[in-house]
CSV table of C-alpha atoms and ligand atoms in Angstrom, one decimal:
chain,number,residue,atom,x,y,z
A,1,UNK,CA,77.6,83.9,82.7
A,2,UNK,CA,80.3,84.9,84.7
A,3,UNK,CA,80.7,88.1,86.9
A,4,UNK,CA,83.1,90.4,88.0
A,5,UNK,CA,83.8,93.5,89.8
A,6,UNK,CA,87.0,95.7,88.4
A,7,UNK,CA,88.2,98.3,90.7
A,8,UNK,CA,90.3,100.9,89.0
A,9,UNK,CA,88.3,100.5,85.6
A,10,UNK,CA,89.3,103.5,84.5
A,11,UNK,CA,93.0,102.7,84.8
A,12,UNK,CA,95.0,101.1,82.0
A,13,UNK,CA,94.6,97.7,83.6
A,14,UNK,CA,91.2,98.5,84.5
A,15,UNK,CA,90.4,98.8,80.9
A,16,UNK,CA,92.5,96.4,79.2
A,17,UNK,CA,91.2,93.3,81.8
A,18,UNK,CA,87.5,94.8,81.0
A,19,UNK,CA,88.2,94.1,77.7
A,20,UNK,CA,90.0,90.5,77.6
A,21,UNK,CA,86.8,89.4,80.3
A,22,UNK,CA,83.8,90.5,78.0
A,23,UNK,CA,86.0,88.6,75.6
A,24,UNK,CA,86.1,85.2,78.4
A,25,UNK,CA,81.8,86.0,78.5
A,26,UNK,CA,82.1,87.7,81.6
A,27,UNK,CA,79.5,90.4,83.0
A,28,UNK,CA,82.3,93.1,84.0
A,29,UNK,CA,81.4,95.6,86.6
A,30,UNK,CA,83.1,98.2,87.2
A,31,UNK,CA,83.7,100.3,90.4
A,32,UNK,CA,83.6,104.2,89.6
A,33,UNK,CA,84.2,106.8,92.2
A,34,UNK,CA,82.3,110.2,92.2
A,35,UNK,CA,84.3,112.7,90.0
A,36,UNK,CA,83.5,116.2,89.0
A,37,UNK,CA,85.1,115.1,85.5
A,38,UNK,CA,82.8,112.3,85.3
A,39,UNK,CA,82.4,113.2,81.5
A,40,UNK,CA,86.6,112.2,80.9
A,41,UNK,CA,87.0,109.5,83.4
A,42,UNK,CA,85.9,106.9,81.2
A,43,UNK,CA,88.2,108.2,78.5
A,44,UNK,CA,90.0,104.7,78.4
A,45,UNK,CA,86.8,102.2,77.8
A,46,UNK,CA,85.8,104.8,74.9
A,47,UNK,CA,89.6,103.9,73.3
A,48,UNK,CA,89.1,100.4,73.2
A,49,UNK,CA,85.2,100.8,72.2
A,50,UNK,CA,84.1,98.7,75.6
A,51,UNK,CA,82.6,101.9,77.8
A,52,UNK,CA,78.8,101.0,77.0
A,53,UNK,CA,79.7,96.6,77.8
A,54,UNK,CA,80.6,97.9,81.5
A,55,UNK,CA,78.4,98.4,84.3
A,56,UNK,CA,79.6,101.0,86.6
A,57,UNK,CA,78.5,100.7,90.1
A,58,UNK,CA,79.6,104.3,92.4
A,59,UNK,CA,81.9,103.4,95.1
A,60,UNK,CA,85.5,104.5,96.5
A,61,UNK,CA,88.2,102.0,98.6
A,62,UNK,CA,88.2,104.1,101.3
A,63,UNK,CA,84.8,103.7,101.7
A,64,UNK,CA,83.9,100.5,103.4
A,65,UNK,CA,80.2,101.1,102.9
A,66,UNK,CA,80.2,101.3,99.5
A,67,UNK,CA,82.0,98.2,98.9
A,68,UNK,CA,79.8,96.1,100.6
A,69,UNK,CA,76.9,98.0,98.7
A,70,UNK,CA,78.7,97.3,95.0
A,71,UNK,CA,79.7,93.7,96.2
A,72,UNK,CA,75.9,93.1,97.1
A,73,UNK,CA,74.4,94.4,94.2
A,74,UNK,CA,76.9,93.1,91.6
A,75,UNK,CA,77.1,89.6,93.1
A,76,UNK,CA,80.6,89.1,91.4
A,77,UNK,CA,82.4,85.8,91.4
A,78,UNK,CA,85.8,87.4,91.1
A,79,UNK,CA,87.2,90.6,92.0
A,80,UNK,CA,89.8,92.8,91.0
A,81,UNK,CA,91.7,94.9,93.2
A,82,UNK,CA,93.2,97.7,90.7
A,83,UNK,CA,92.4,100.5,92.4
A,84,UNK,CA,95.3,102.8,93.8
A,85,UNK,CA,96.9,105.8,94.1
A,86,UNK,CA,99.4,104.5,91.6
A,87,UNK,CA,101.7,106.7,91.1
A,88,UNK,CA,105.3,106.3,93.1
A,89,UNK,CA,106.3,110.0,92.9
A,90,UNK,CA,103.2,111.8,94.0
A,91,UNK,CA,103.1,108.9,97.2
A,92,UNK,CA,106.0,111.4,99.2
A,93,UNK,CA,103.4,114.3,98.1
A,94,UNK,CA,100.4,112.4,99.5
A,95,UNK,CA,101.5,109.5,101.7
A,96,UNK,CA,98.9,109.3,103.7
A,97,UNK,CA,96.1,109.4,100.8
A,98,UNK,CA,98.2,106.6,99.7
A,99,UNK,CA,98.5,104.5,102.6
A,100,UNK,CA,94.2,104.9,103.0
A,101,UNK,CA,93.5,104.2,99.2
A,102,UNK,CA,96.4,101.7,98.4
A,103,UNK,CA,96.9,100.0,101.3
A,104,UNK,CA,94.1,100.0,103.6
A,105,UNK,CA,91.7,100.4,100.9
A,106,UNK,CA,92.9,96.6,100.0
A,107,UNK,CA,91.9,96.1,102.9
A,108,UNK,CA,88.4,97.8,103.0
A,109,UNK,CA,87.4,95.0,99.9
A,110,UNK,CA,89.0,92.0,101.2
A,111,UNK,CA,86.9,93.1,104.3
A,112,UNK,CA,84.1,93.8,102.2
A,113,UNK,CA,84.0,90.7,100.5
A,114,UNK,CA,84.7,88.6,104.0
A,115,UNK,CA,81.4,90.2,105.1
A,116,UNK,CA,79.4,90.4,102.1
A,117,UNK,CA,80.9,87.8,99.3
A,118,UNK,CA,83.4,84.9,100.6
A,119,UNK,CA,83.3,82.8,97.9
A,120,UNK,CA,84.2,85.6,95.5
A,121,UNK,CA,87.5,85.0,94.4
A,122,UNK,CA,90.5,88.1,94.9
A,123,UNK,CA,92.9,89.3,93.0
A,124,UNK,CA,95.0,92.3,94.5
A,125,UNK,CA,97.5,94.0,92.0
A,126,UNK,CA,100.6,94.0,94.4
A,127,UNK,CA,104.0,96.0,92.4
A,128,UNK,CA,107.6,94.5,92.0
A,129,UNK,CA,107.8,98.5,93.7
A,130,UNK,CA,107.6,96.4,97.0
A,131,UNK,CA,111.4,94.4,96.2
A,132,UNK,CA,112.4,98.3,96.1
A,133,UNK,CA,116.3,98.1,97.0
A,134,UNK,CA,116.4,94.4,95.6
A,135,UNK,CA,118.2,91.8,97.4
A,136,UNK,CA,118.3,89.3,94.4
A,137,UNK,CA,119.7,90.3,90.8
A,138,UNK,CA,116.4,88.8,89.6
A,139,UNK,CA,113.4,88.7,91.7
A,140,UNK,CA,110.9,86.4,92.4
A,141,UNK,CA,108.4,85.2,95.3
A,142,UNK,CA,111.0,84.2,97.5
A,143,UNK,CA,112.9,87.7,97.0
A,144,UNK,CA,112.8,89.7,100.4
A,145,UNK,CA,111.0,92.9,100.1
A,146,UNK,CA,112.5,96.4,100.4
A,147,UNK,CA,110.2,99.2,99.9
A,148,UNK,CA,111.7,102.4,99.2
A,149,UNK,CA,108.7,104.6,99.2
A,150,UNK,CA,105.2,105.2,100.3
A,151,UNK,CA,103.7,103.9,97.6
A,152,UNK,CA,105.9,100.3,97.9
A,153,UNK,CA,105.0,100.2,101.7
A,154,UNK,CA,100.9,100.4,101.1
A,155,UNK,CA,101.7,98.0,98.6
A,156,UNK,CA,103.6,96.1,100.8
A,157,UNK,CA,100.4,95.8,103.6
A,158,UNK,CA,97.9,95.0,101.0
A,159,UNK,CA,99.9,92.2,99.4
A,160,UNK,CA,100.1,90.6,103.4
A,161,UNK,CA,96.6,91.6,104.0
A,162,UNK,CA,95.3,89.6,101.3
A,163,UNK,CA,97.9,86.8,102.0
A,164,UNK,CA,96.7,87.0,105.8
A,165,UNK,CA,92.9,87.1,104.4
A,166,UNK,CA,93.9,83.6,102.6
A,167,UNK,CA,95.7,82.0,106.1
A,168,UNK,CA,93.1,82.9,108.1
A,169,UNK,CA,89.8,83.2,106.4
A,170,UNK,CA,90.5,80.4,103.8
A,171,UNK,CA,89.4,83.5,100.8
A,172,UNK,CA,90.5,82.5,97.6
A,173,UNK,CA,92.8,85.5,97.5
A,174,UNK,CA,95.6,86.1,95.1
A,175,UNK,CA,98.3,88.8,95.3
A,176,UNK,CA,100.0,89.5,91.6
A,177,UNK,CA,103.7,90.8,91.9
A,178,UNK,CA,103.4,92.8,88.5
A,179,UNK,CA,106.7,94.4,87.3
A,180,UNK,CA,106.1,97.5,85.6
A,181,UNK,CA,103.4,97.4,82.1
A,182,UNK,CA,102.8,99.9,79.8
A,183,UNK,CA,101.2,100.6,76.6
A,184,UNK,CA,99.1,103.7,75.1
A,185,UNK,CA,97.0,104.3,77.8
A,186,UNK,CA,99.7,103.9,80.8
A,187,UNK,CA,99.0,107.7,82.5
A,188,UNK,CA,101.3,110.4,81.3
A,189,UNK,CA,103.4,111.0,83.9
A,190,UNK,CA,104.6,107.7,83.8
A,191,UNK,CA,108.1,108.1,82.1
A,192,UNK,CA,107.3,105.7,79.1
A,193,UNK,CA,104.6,107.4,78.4
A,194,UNK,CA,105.7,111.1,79.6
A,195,UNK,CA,108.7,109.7,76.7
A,196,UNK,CA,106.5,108.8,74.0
A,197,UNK,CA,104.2,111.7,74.3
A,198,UNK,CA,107.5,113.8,74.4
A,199,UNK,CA,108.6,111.9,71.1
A,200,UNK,CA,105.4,113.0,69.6
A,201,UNK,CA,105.2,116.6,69.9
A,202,UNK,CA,109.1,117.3,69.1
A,203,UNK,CA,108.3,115.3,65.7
A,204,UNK,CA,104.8,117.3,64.9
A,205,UNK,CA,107.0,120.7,66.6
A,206,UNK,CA,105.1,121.2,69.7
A,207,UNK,CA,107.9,121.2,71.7
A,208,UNK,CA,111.6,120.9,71.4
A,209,UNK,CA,113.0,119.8,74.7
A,210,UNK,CA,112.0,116.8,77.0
A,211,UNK,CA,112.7,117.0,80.8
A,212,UNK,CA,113.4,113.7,82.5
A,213,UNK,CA,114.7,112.7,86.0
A,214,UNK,CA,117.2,109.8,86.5
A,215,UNK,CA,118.3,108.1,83.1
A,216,UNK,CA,120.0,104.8,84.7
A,217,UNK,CA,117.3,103.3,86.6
A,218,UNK,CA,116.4,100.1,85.0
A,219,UNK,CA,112.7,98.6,84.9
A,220,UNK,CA,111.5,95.3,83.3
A,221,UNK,CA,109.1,96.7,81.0
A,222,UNK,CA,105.7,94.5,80.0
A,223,UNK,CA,102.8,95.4,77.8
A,224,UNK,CA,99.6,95.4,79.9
A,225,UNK,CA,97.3,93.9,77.6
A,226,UNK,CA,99.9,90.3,78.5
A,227,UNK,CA,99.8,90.9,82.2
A,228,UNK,CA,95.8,91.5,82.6
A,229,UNK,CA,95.8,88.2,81.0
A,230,UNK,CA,98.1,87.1,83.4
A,231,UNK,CA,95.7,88.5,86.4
A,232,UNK,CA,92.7,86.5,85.3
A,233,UNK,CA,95.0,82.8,84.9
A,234,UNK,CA,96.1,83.1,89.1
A,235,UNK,CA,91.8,83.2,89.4
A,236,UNK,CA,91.5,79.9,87.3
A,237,UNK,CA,93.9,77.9,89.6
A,238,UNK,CA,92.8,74.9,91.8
A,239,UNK,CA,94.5,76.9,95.2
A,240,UNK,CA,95.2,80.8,95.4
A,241,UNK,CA,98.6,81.5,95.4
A,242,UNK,CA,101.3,85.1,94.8
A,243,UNK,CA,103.2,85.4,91.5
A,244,UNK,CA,105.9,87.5,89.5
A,245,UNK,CA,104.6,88.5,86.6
A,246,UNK,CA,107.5,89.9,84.3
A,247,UNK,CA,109.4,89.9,81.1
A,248,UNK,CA,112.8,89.2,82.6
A,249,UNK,CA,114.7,91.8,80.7
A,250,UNK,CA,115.8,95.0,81.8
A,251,UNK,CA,116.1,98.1,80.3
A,252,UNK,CA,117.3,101.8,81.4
A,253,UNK,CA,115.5,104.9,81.1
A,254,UNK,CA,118.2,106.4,78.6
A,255,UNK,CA,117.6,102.9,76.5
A,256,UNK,CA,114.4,103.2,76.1
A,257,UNK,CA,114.3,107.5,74.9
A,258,UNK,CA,117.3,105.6,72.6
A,259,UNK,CA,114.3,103.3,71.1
A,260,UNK,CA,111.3,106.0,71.4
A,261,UNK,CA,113.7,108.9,69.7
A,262,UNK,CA,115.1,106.3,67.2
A,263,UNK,CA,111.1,105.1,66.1
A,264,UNK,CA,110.3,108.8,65.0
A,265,UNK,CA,113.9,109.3,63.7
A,266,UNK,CA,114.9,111.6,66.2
A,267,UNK,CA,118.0,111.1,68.1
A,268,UNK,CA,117.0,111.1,72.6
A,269,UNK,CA,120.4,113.3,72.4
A,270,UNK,CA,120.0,116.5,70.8
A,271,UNK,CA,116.3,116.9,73.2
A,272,UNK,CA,116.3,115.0,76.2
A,273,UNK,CA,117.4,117.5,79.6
A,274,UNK,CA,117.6,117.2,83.3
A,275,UNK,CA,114.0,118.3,84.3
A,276,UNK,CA,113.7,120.0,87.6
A,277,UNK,CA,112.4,118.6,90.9
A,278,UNK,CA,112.2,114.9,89.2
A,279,UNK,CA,115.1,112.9,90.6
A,280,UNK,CA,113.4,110.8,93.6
A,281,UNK,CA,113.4,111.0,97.4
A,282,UNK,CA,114.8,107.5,97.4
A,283,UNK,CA,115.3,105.6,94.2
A,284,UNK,CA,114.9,101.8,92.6
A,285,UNK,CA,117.8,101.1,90.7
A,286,UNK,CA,117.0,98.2,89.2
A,287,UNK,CA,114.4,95.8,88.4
A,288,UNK,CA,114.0,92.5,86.8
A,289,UNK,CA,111.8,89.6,87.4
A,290,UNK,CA,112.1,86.0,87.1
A,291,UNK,CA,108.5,84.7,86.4
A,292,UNK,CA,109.6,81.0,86.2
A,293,UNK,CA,106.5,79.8,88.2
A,294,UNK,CA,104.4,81.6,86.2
A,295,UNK,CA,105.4,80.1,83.3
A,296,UNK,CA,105.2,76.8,85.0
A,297,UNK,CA,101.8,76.9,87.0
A,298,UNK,CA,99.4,79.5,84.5
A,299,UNK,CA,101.2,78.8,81.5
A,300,UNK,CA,101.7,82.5,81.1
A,301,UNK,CA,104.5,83.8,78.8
A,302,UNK,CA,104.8,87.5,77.3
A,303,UNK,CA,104.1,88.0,74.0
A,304,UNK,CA,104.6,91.6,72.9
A,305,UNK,CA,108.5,92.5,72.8
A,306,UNK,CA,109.5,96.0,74.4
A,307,UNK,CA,110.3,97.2,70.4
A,308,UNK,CA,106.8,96.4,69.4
A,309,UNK,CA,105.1,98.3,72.6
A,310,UNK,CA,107.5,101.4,71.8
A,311,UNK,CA,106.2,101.3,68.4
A,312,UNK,CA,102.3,101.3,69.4
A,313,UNK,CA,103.3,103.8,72.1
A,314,UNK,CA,104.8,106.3,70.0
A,315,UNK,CA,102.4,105.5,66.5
A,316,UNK,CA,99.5,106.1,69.3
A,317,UNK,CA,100.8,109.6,70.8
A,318,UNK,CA,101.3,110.9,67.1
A,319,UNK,CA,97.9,109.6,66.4
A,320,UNK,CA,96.3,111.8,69.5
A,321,UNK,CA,98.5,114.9,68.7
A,322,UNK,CA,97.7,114.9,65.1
A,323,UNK,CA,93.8,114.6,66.1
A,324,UNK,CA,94.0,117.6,68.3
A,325,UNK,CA,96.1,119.7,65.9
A,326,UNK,CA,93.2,119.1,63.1
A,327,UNK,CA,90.6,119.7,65.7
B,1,LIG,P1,96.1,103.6,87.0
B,1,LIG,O1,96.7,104.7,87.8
B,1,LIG,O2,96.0,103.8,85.5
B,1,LIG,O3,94.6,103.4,87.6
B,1,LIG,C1,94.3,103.5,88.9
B,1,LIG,C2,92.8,103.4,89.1
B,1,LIG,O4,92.5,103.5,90.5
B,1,LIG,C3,91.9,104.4,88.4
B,1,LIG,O5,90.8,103.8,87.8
B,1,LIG,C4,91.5,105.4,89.5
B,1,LIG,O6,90.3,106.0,89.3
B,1,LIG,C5,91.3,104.3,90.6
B,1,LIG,N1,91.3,104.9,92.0
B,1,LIG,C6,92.2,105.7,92.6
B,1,LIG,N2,91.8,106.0,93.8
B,1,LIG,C7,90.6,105.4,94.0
B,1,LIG,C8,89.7,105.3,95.1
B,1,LIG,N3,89.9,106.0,96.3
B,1,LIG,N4,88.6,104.6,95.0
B,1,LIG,C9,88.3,103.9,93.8
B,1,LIG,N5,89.1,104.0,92.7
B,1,LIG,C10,90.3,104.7,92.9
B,1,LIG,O7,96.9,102.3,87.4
B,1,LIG,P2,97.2,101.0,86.5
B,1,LIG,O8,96.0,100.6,85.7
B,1,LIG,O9,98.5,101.3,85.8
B,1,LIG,O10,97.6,99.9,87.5
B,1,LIG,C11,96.5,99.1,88.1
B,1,LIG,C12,97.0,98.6,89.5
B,1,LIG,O11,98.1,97.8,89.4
B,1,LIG,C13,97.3,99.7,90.5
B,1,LIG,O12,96.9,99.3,91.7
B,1,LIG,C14,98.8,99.8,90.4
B,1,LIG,O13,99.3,100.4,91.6
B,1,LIG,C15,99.2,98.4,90.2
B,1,LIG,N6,100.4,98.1,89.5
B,1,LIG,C16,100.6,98.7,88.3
B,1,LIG,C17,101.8,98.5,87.6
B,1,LIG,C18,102.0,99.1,86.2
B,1,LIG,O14,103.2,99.1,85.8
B,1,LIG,N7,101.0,99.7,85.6
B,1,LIG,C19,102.8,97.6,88.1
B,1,LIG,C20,102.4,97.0,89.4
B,1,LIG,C21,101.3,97.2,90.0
B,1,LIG,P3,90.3,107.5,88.6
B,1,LIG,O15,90.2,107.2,87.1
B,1,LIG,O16,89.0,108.1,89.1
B,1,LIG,O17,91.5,108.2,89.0
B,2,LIG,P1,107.7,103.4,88.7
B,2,LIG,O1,108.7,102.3,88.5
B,2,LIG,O2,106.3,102.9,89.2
B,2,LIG,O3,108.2,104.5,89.6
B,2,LIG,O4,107.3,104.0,87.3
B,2,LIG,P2,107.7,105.4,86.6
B,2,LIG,O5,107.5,105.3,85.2
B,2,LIG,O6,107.1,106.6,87.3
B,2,LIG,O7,109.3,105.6,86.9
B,2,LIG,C1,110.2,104.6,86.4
B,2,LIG,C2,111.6,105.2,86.6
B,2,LIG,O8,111.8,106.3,85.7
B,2,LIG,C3,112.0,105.7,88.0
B,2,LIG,O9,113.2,105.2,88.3
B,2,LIG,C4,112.1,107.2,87.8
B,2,LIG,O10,113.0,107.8,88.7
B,2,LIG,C5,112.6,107.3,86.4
B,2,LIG,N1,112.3,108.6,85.8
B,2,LIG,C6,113.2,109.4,85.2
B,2,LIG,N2,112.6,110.5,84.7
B,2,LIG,C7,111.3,110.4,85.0
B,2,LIG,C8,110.2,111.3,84.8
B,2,LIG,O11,110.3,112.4,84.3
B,2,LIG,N3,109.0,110.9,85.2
B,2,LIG,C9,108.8,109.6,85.8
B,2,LIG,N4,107.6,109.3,86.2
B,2,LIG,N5,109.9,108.8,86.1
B,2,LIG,C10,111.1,109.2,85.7
């Protein structure tokens, strides 16, 4: 049987790839750093009925020691490298958190596994965030990066760290260039979800008004239960290698309140306002991927269209809302 150790298993991706490896026959252990809401952190694994199929072994990135300690124990033969402060807004809040958790912690487990595991295969989870200011209409590997905030710039070091960890060590190390991916349990101060949570409680009237920041940015929107498959096909290759993993279509902010609004028969119009404090230090216009090589060396294509994903978001925020109203 297979093994592998997830860091960030509590994210969305954390729990989606858990999920889609027990499904491959995988042991899937999961690294789970020491909370004082440890009864709520595992919130996402109990949604999609996995939490009691995953082994969680304590551990933090920015603690070397207990990386080597999880690698040892669990043994894995791949690993996943989800674990971040992942959130680009709060990164000018907490730079330097994020610099020691996204980007040197990267770091800490490539080191970790260089010590304690080389023939574990890596997967870090690098962000189209690092193309930032984009010098190509559509990126792809070859696309220079511009990062254009703290977050983007740890980014930025891991995704050379664990290409430098391939030149020099010979690790079996992968970096995934992963536009943005959402679905019902993206975190809710990410604005697709901060939208369709917003939808929800203006339809059930627990709130009238949504506050948002910049409506013109454009992201190429995926559904994360296609890119964690995605994650585990760069691991099945003959030779480690980067790759874009996108949709290829791009959609604004405004657009996609427009779609949310429009699924619950409400109009984005009469509640969407300019929130306070949320426009951005330094913005990222727009983003859209060109995952040609993916499509040509994994095979991978998307599969869920950006209507679909709105649907499930929106159906899944009225579901919660509803719950706690009865509760
Ligand atoms: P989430 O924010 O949902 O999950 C982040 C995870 O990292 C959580 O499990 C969190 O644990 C964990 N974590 C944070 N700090 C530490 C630490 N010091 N030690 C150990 N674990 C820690 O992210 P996503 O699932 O959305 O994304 C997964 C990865 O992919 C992230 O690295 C993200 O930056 C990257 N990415 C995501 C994209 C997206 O659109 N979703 C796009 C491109 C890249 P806890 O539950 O305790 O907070
Ligand atoms: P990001 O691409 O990783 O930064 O993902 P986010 O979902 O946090 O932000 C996507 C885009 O939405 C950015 O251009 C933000 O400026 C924009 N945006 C507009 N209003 C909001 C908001 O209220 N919250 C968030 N998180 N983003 C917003």
């Amino acid at each position: 049987m297979p093994s592998c150790l997830i860091t960030g298993v509590t994210g969305q991706d954390g729990a989606y790839l858990s999920r889609f490896l027990l499904g491959q026959g995988y042991r899937v252990f999961g690294l789970l750093r020491r909370s004082a809401s440890s009864d709520v952190v595992g919130e996402r694994l109990d949604w999609l009925g996995i939490r009691d199929r995953v082994t969680l072994v304590d551990g933090n990135l920015v603690d070397l020691s207990s990386l080597i300690r999880a690698v040892r124990d669990c043994e894995p033969d791949e690993v996943y490298n989800l674990a971040a402060q992942s959130f680009v807004a709060a990164s000018w809040r907490q730079p330097l958190l994020t610099g020691q958790v996204t980007g040197l912690g990267a770091a800490n487990m490539l080191e970790a596994l260089r010590i304690a595991r080389p023939q574990a295969r890596f997967y870090q989870a690098s962000s189209s965030e690092m193309f930032g200011q984009a010098r190509a209409p559509r990126q792809n590997e070859t696309t220079p990066f511009h990062p254009r905030s703290p977050y983007a710039a740890a980014k930025l070091y891991a995704h050379w760290m664990t290409v430098n960890h391939r030149e020099s060590f010979g690790a079996f190390a992968c970096s995934g260039i992963l536009f943005n991916h959402e679905s019902p349990l993206r975190g809710i101060e990410f604005v697709t979800r901060k939208i369709t949570d917003g939808v929800a409680r203006i339809k059930l009237g627990l709130a009238r008004e949504l506050p948002l920041g910049n409506l013109e940015a454009r992201r190429d929107w995926g559904h994360a239960r296609d890119y964690v498959r995605a994650m585990w096909l760069m691991l099945r290759q003959d030779a480690p290698d980067d790759y874009v993993i996108a949709t290829g279509r791009t959609t604004s902010i405004r657009e996609f309140c427009r779609l949310a609004f429009y699924y619950a028969q409400l109009s984005h119009e009469d509640h969407v306002v300019a929130g306070p404090g949320l426009l951005r230090p330094a913005e990222v216009d727009v983003l859209q991927g060109d995952a040609a090589k993916a499509r040509r060396v994994l095979g991978w294509e998307p599969t869920i269209s950006l209507e679909d994903m709105v649907a499930e978001m929106v159906e899944a925020d009225l579901a919660r809302h509803r719950a706690r109203m009865r509760a």
